[in-house]
mmCIF file of C-alpha atoms in Angstrom:
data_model
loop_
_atom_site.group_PDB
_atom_site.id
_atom_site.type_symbol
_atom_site.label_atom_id
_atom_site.label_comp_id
_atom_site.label_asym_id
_atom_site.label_seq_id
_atom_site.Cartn_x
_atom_site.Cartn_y
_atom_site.Cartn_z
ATOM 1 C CA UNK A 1 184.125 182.959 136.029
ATOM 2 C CA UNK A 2 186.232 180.645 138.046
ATOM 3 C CA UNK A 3 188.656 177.827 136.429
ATOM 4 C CA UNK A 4 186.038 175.194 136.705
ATOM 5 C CA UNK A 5 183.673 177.673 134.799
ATOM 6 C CA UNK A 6 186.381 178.082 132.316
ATOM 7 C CA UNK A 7 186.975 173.838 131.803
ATOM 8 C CA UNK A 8 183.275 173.103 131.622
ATOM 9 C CA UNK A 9 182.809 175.909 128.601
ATOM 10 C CA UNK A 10 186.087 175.081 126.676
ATOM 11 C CA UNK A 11 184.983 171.250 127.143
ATOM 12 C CA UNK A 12 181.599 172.137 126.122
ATOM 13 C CA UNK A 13 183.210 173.638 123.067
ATOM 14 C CA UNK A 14 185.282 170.869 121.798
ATOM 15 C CA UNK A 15 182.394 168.527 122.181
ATOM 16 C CA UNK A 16 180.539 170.568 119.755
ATOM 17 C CA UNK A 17 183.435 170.843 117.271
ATOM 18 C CA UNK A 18 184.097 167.089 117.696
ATOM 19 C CA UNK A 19 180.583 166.477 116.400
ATOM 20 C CA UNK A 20 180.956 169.357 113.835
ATOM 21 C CA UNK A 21 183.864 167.318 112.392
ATOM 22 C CA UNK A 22 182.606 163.419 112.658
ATOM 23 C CA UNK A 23 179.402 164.771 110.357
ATOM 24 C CA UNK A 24 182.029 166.459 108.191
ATOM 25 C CA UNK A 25 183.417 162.369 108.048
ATOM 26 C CA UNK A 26 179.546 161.256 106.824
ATOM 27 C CA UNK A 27 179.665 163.947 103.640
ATOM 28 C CA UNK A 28 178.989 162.085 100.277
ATOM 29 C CA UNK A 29 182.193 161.151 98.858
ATOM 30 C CA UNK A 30 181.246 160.649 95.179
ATOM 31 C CA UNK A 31 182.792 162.633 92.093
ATOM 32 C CA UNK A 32 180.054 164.330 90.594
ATOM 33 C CA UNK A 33 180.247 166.402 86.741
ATOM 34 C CA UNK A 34 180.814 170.359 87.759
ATOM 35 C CA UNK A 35 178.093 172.174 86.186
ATOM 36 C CA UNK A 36 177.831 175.840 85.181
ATOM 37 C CA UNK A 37 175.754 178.317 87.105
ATOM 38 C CA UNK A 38 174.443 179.705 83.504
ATOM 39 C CA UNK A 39 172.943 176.427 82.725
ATOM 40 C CA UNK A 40 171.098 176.565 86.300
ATOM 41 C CA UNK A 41 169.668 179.706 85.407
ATOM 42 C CA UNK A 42 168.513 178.687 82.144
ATOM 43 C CA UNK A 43 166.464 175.745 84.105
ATOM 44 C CA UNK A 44 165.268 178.220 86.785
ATOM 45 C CA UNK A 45 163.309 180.272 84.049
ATOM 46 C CA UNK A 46 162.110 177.197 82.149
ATOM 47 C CA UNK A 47 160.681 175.519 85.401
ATOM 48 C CA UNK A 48 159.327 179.233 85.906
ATOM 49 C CA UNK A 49 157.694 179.697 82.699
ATOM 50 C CA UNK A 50 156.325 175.674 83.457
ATOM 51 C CA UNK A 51 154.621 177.737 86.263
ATOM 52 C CA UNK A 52 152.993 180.148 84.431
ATOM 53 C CA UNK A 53 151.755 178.274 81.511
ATOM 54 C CA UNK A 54 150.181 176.040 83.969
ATOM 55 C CA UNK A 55 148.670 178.858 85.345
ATOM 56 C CA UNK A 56 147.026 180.113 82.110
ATOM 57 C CA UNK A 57 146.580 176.422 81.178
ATOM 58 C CA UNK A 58 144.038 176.301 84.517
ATOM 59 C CA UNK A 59 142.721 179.947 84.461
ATOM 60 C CA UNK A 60 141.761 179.276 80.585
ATOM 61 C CA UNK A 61 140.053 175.659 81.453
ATOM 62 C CA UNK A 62 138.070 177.363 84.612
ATOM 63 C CA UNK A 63 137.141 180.431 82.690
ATOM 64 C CA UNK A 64 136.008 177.505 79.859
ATOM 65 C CA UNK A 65 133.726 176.136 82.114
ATOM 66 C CA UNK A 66 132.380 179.106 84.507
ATOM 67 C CA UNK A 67 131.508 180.980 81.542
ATOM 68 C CA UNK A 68 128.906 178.407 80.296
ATOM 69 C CA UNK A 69 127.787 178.022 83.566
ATOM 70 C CA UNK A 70 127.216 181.299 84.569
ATOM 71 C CA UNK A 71 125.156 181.839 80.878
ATOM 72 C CA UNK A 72 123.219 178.675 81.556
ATOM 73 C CA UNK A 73 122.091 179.365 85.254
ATOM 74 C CA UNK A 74 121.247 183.173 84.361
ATOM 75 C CA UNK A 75 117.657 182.502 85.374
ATOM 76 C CA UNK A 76 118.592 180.982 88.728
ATOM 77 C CA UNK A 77 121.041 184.331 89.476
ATOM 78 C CA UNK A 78 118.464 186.793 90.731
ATOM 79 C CA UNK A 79 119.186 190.124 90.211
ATOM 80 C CA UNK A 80 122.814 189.164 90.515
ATOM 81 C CA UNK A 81 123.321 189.538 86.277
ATOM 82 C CA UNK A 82 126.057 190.761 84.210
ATOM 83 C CA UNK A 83 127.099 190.803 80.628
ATOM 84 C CA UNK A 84 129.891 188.468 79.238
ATOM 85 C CA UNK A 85 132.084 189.465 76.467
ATOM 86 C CA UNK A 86 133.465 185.816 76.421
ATOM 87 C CA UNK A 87 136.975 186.567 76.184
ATOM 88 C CA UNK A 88 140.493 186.435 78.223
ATOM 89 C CA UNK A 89 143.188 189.075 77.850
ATOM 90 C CA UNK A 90 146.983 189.144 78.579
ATOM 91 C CA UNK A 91 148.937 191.578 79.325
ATOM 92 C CA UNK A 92 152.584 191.821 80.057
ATOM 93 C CA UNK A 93 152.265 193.641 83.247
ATOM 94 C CA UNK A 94 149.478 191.065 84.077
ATOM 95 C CA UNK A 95 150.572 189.057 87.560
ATOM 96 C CA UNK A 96 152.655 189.759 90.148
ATOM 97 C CA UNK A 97 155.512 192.099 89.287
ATOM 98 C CA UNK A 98 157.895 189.163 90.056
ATOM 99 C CA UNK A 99 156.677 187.154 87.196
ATOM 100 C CA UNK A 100 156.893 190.205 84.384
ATOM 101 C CA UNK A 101 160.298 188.657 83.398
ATOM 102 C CA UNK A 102 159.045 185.451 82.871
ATOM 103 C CA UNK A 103 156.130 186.214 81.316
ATOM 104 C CA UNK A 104 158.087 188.217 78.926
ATOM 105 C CA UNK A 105 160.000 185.365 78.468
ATOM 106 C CA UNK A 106 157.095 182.953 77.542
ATOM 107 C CA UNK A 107 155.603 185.937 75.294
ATOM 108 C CA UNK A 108 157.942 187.811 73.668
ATOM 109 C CA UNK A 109 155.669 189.021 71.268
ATOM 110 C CA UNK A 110 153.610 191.179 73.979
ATOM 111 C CA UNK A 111 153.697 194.811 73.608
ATOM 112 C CA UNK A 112 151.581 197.913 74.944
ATOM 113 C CA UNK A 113 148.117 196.309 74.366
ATOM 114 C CA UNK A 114 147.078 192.857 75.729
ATOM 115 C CA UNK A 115 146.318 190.626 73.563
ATOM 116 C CA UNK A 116 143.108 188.174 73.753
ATOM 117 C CA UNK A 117 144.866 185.002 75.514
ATOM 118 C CA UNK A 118 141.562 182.343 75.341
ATOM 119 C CA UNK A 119 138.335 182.165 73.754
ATOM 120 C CA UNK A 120 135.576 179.784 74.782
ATOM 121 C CA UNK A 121 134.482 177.766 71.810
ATOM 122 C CA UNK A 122 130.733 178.878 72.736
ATOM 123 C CA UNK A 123 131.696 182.306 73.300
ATOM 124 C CA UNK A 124 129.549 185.650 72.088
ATOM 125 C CA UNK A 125 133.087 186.679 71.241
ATOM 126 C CA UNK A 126 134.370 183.485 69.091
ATOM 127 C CA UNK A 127 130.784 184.160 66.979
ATOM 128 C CA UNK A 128 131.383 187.964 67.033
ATOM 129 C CA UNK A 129 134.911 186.608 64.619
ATOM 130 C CA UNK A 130 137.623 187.514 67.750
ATOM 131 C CA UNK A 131 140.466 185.188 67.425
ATOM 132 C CA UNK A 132 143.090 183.832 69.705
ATOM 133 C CA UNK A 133 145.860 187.022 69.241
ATOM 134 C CA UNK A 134 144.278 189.457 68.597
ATOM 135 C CA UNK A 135 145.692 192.664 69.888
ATOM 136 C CA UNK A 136 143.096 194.722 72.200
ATOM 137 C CA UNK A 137 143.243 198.680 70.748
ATOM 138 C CA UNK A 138 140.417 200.005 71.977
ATOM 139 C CA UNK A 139 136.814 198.858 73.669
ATOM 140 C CA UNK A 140 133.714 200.493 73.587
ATOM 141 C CA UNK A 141 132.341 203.711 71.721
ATOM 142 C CA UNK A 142 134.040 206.146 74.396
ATOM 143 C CA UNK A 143 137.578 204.486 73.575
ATOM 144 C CA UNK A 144 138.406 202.981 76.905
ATOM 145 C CA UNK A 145 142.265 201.994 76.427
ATOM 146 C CA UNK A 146 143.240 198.653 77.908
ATOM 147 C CA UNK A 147 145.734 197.739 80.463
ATOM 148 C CA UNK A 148 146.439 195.541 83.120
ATOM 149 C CA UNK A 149 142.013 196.349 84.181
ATOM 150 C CA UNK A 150 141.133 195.732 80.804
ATOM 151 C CA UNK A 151 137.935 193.416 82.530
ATOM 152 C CA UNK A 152 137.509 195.766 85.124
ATOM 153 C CA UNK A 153 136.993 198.350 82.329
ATOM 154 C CA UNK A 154 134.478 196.842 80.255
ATOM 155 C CA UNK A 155 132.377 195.591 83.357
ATOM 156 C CA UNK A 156 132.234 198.973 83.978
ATOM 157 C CA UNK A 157 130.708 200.136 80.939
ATOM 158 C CA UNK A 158 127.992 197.527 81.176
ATOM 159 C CA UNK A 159 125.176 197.150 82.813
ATOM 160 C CA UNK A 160 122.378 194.659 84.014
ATOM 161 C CA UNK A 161 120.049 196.109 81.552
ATOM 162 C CA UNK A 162 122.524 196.710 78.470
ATOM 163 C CA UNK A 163 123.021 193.984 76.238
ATOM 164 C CA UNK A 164 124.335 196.668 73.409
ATOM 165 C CA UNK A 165 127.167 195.110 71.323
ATOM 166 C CA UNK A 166 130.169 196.564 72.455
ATOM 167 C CA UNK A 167 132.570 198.155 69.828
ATOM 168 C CA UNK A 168 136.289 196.704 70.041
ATOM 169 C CA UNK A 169 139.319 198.144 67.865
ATOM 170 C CA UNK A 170 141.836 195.792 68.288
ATOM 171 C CA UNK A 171 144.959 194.962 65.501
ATOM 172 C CA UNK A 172 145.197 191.377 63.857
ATOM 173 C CA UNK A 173 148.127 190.684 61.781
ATOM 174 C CA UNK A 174 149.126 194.626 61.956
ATOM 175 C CA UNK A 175 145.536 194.911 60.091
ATOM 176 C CA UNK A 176 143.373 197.207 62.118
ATOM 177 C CA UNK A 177 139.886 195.606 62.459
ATOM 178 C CA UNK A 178 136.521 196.701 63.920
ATOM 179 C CA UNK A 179 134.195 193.882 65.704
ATOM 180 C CA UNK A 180 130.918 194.368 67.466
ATOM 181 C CA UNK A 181 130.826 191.886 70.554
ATOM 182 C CA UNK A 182 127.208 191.404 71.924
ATOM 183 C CA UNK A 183 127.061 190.773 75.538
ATOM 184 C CA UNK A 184 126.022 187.192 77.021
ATOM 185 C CA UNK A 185 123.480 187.400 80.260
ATOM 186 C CA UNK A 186 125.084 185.848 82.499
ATOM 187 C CA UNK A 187 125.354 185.324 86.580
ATOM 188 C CA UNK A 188 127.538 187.818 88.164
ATOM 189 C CA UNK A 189 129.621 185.105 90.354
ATOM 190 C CA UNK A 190 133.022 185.445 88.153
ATOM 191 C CA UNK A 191 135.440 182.333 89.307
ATOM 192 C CA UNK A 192 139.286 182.436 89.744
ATOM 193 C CA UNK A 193 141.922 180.173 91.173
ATOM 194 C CA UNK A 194 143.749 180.564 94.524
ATOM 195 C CA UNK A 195 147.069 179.394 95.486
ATOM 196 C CA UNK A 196 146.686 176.984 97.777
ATOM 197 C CA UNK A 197 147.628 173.254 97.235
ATOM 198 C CA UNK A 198 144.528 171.866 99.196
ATOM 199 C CA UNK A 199 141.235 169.857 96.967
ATOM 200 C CA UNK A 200 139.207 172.863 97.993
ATOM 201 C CA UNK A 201 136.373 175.457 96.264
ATOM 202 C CA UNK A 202 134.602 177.765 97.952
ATOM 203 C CA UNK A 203 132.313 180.517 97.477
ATOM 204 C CA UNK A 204 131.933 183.944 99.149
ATOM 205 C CA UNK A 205 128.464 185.313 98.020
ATOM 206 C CA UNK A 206 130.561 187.368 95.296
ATOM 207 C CA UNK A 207 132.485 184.812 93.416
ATOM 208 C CA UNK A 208 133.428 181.407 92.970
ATOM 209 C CA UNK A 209 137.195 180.094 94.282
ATOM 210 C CA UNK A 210 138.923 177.168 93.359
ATOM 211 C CA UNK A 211 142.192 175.999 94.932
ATOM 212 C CA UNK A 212 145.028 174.989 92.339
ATOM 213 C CA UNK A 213 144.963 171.709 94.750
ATOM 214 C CA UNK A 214 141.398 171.106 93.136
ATOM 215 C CA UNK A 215 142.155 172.303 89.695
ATOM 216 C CA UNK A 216 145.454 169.597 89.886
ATOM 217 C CA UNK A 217 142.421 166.975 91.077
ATOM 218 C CA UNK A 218 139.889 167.182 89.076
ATOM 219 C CA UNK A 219 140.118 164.854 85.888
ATOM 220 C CA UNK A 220 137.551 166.096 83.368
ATOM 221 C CA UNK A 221 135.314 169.665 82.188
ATOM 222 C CA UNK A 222 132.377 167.146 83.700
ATOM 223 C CA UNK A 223 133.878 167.307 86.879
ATOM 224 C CA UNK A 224 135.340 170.605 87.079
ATOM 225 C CA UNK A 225 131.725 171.404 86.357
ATOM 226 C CA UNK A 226 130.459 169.860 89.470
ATOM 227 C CA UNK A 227 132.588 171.836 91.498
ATOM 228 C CA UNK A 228 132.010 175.014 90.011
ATOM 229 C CA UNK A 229 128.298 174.761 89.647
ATOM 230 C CA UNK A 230 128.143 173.538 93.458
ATOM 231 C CA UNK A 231 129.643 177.147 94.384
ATOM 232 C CA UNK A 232 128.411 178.699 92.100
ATOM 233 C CA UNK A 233 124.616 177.378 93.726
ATOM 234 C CA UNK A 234 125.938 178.493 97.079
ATOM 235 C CA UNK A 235 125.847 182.255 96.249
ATOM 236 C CA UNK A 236 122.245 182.195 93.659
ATOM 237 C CA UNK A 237 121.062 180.181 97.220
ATOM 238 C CA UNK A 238 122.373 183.134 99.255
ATOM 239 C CA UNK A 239 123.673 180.686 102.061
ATOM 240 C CA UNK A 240 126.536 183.127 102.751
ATOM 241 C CA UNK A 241 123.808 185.152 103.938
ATOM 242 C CA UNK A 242 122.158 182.827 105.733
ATOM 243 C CA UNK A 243 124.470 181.599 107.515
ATOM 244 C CA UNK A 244 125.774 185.129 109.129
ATOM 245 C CA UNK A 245 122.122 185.924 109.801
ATOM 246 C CA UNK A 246 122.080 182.322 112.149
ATOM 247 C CA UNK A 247 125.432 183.357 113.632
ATOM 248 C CA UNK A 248 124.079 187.039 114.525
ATOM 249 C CA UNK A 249 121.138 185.453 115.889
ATOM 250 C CA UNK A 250 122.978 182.753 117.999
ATOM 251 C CA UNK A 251 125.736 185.521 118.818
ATOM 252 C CA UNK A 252 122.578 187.649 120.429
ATOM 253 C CA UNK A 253 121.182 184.470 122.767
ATOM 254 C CA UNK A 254 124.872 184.176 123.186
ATOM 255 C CA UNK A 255 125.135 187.707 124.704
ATOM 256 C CA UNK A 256 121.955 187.461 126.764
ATOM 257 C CA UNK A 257 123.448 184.826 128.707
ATOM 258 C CA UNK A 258 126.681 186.783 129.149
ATOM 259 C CA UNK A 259 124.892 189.161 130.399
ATOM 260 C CA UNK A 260 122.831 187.575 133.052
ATOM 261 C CA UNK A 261 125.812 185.306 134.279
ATOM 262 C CA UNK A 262 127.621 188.616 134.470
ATOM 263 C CA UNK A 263 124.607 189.975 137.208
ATOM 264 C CA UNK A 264 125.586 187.045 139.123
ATOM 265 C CA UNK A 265 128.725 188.029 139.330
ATOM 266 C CA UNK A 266 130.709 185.864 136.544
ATOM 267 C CA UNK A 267 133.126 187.658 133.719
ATOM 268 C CA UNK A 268 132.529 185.257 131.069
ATOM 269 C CA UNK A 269 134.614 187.541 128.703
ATOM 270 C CA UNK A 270 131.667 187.489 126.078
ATOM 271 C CA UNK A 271 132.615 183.368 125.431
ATOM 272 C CA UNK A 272 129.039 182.785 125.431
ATOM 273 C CA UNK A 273 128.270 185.389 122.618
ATOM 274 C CA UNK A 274 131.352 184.239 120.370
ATOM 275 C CA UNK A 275 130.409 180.156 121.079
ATOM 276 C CA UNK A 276 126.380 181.313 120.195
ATOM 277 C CA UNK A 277 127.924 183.173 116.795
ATOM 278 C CA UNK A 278 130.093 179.906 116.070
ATOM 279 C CA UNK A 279 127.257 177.133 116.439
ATOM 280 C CA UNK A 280 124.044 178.952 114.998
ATOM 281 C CA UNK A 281 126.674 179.975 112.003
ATOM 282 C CA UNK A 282 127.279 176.016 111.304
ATOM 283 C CA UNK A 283 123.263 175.481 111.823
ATOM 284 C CA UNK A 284 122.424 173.681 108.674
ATOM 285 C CA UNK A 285 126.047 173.954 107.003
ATOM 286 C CA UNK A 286 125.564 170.224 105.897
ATOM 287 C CA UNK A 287 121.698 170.505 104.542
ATOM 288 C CA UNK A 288 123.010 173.692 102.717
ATOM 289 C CA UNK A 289 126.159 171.753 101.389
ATOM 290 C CA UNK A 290 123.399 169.476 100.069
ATOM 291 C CA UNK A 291 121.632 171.687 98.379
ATOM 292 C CA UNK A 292 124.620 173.266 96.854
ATOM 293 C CA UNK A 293 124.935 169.704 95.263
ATOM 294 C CA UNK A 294 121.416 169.427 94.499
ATOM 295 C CA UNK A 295 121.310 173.051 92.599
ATOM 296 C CA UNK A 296 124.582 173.141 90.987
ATOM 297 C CA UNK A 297 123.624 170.138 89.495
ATOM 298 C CA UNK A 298 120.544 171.846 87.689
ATOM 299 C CA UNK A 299 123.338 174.808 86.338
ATOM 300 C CA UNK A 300 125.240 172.145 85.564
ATOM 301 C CA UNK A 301 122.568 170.067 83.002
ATOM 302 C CA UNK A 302 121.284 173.313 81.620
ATOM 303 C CA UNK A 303 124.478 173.993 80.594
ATOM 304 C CA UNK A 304 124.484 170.853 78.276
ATOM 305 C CA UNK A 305 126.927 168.419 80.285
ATOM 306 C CA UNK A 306 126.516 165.390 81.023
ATOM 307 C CA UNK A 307 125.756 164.258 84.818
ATOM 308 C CA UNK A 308 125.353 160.604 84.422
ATOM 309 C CA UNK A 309 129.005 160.082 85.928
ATOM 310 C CA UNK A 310 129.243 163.505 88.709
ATOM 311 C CA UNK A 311 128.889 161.269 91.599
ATOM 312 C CA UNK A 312 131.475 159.392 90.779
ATOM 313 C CA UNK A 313 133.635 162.753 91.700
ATOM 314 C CA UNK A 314 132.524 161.784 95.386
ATOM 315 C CA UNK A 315 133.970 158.340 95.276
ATOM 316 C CA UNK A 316 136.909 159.765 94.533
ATOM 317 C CA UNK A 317 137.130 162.506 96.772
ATOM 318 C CA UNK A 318 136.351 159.712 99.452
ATOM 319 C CA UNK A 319 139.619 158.037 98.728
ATOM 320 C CA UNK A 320 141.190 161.122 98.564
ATOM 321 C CA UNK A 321 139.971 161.606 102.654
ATOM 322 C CA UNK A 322 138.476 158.484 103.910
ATOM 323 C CA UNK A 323 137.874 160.167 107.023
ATOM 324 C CA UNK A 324 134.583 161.715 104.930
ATOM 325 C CA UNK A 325 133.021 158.615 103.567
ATOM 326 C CA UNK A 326 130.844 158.455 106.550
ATOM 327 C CA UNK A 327 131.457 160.883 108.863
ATOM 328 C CA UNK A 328 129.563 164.359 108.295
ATOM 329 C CA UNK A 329 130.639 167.290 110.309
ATOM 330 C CA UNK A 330 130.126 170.826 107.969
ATOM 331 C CA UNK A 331 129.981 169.076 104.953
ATOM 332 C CA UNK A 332 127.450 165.568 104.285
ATOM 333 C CA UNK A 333 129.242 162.356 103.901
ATOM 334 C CA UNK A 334 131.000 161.486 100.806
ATOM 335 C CA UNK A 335 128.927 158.480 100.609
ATOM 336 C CA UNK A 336 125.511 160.379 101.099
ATOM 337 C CA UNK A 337 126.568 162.996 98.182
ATOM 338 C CA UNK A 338 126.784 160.293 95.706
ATOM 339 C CA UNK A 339 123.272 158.810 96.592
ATOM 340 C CA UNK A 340 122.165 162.151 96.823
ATOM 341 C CA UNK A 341 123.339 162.873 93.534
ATOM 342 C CA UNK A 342 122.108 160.089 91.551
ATOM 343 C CA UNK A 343 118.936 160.764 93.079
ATOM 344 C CA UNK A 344 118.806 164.426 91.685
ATOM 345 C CA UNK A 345 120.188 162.729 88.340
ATOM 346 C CA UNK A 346 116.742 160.736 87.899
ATOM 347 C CA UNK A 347 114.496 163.497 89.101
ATOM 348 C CA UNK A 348 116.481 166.138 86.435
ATOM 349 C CA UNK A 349 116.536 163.416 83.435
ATOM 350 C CA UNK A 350 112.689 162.671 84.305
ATOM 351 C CA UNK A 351 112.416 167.052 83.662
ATOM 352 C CA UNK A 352 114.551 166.532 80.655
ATOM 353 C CA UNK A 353 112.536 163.665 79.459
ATOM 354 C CA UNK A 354 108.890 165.677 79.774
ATOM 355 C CA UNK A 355 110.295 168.798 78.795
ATOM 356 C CA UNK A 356 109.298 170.496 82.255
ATOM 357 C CA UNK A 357 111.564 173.161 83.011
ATOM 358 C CA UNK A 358 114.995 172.353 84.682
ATOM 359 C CA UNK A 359 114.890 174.397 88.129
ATOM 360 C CA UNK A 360 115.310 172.771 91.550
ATOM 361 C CA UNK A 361 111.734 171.875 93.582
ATOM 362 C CA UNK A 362 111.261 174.372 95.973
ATOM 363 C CA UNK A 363 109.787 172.975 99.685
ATOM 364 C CA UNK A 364 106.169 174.260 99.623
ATOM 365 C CA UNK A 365 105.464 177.525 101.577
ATOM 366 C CA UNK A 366 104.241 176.696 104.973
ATOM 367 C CA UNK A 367 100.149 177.762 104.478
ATOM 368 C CA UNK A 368 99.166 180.757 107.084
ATOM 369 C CA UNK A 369 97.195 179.345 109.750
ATOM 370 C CA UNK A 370 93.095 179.759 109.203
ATOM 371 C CA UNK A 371 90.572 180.927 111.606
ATOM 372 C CA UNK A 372 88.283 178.103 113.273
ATOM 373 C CA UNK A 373 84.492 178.562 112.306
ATOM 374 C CA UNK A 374 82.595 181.046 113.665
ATOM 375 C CA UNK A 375 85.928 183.431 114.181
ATOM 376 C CA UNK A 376 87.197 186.729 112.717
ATOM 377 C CA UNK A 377 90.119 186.511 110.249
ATOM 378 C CA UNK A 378 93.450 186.248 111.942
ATOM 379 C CA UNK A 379 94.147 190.177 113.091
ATOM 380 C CA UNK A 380 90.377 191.775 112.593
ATOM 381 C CA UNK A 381 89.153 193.136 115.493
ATOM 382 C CA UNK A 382 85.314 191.961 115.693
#
């Protein structure tokens, strides 16, 4: 490097430590109390255990609400059924291993066994005589021992077709007890909370996901009901399902016109398939949005709550994105969800009224077409 090199660097150098030291000049210049690292760390694992009370604060309100859902729309479920004990467990290797400490912390009582962490107030459970505390021993007549899968453990032991009362040995007070839980039919959609921040739910033909953003948003069990029931409706409507059938279906026309473009000499890199897949899978997204609404209302009233104020959830969540008031691009307006819903509110209270059974109209089935006079039935060979 030659001396002119050399100046431009070094000057290039002291520039930067000139500006280093004039924002060293702008540093606040107030005398602030010193305060101990100790008492930092104390706050750290108070604001942490904040975290996961909310947690179990939100997981015990959804679970509240699913579960008399899921009993209530049974009927509507299919052959998609299971068997509810109606109770929540905690265990102290429950969570990510990360939060052990602090749950440990919160729940310093916690040993070997989990411990039943929430009952629903309608519960088979809270009528078998389980209580709030009570330490999980043992569950079923083989003696499956409970851990971290406690739930996983007793789904597996039941069945579509056994509503048996299941045995549970669990310790109250240090007192041993025995209590006989019978099973609740219920759907087999189970709900749980996700991490994001975002208003959100969504359902995956398996289960029913709510965002923490939505479980922060929503104000009351009505509404929280509303959103729930609407995914839940989603998977007992099998729309998962329909909509990958339209997206293999428009990903084949897709194809076909790959391929012919490709005869005339065009690599279209399959864009035609994949643009096929993505349109025919949003065919209809909004009218089954709709009747996501329109169903999960139905779960929703059979449970027993009320409906008279659900669309006002939509007003809200058009403040919350104004964008959505009127314009419908997967999902139908905000606007035309809460006529929609009111609708379905007068057609369900006019069921209620009458006594006629609460299940969504069906469209009738499209009549096979008839033979003119004089002609053989459709596929007989004269």
């Amino acid at each position: 490097m030659d001396a002119g090199g050399i100046a431009m660097k070094l000057g290039s150098c002291l520039t930067a430590v000139a500006m280093v030291a004039a924002l060293g000049g702008c540093a606040p210049q107030s005398q602030r109390p010193a305060i101990e690292s100790e008492a930092v760390k104390a706050e750290e694992l108070e604001q942490k255990k904040l975290v996961i009370k909310t947690m179990l604060d939100q997981r015990d309100l959804l679970y509240r609400i699913s579960y008399r859902l899921a009993k209530a729309g049974a009927d509507l479920c299919g052959d998609q059924i299971t068997w509810s004990l109606g109770f929540l467990t905690l265990g102290r290797e429950d969570g990510a291993e990360t939060d052990h400490p602090t749950l440990a912390a919160l729940f310093p009582d916690l040993g070997n066994n989990p411990i039943v962490s929430y009952i629903p107030p309608d519960s088979v459970a809270a009528a078998a005589g389980l209580r709030k505390g009570d330490e999980v021993i043992l569950v079923g007549e083989g003696g499956v021992e409970p851990n971290r899968y406690l739930a996983a453990n007793i789904g597996l032991r039941l069945t579509t077709t056994d509503n048996n009362p299941v045995k549970l040995k669990i310790r109250r007070n240090g007192t041993p007890l025995d209590i006989a839980v019978t099973p609740a039919r219920s759907c087999n959609y189970p709900a749980g909370i996700t991490s994001e921040s975002v208003v959100n739910a969504f359902a995956d033909g398996r289960g029913v996901y709510i965002a923490k953003g939505m479980m922060d948003f929503v104000r009351t069990d009505e509404e929280l009901a509303l959103v729930t029931g609407h995914e839940l409706a989603h998977n007992f409507r099998k729309h998962r399902d329909a909509k990958q059938g339209n997206a293999v279906a428009g990903q084949v026309a897709g194809t076909i016109l790959d391929i012919l473009v490709a005869v005339a000499g065009v690599n279209t890199g399959g864009a035609f398939g994949k643009a096929g897949a993505q349109l025919a899978g949003n065919a209809n997204s909004v009218e089954f949005e709709g009747e996501a609404d329109y169903a999960g209302l139905y779960v929703m009233a059979r449970a027993g709550y009320a409906i008279d104020d659900a669309p006002t959830f939509w007003r809200r969540m058009g403040a919350n994105n104004p964008n959505a008031i009127s314009h419908a691009t997967t999902h139908p307006a905000t606007a035309e969800r809460f006529v929609a819903l009111n609708a379905a509110i007068k057609e369900i209270k006019t069921k209620q009224q009458s006594g006629a059974p609460l299940v969504p109209n069906e469209k009738p089935k499209e009549a096979a077409p008839q033979p003119l006079p004089g002609e053989p039935p459709l596929g007989v060979t004269p």
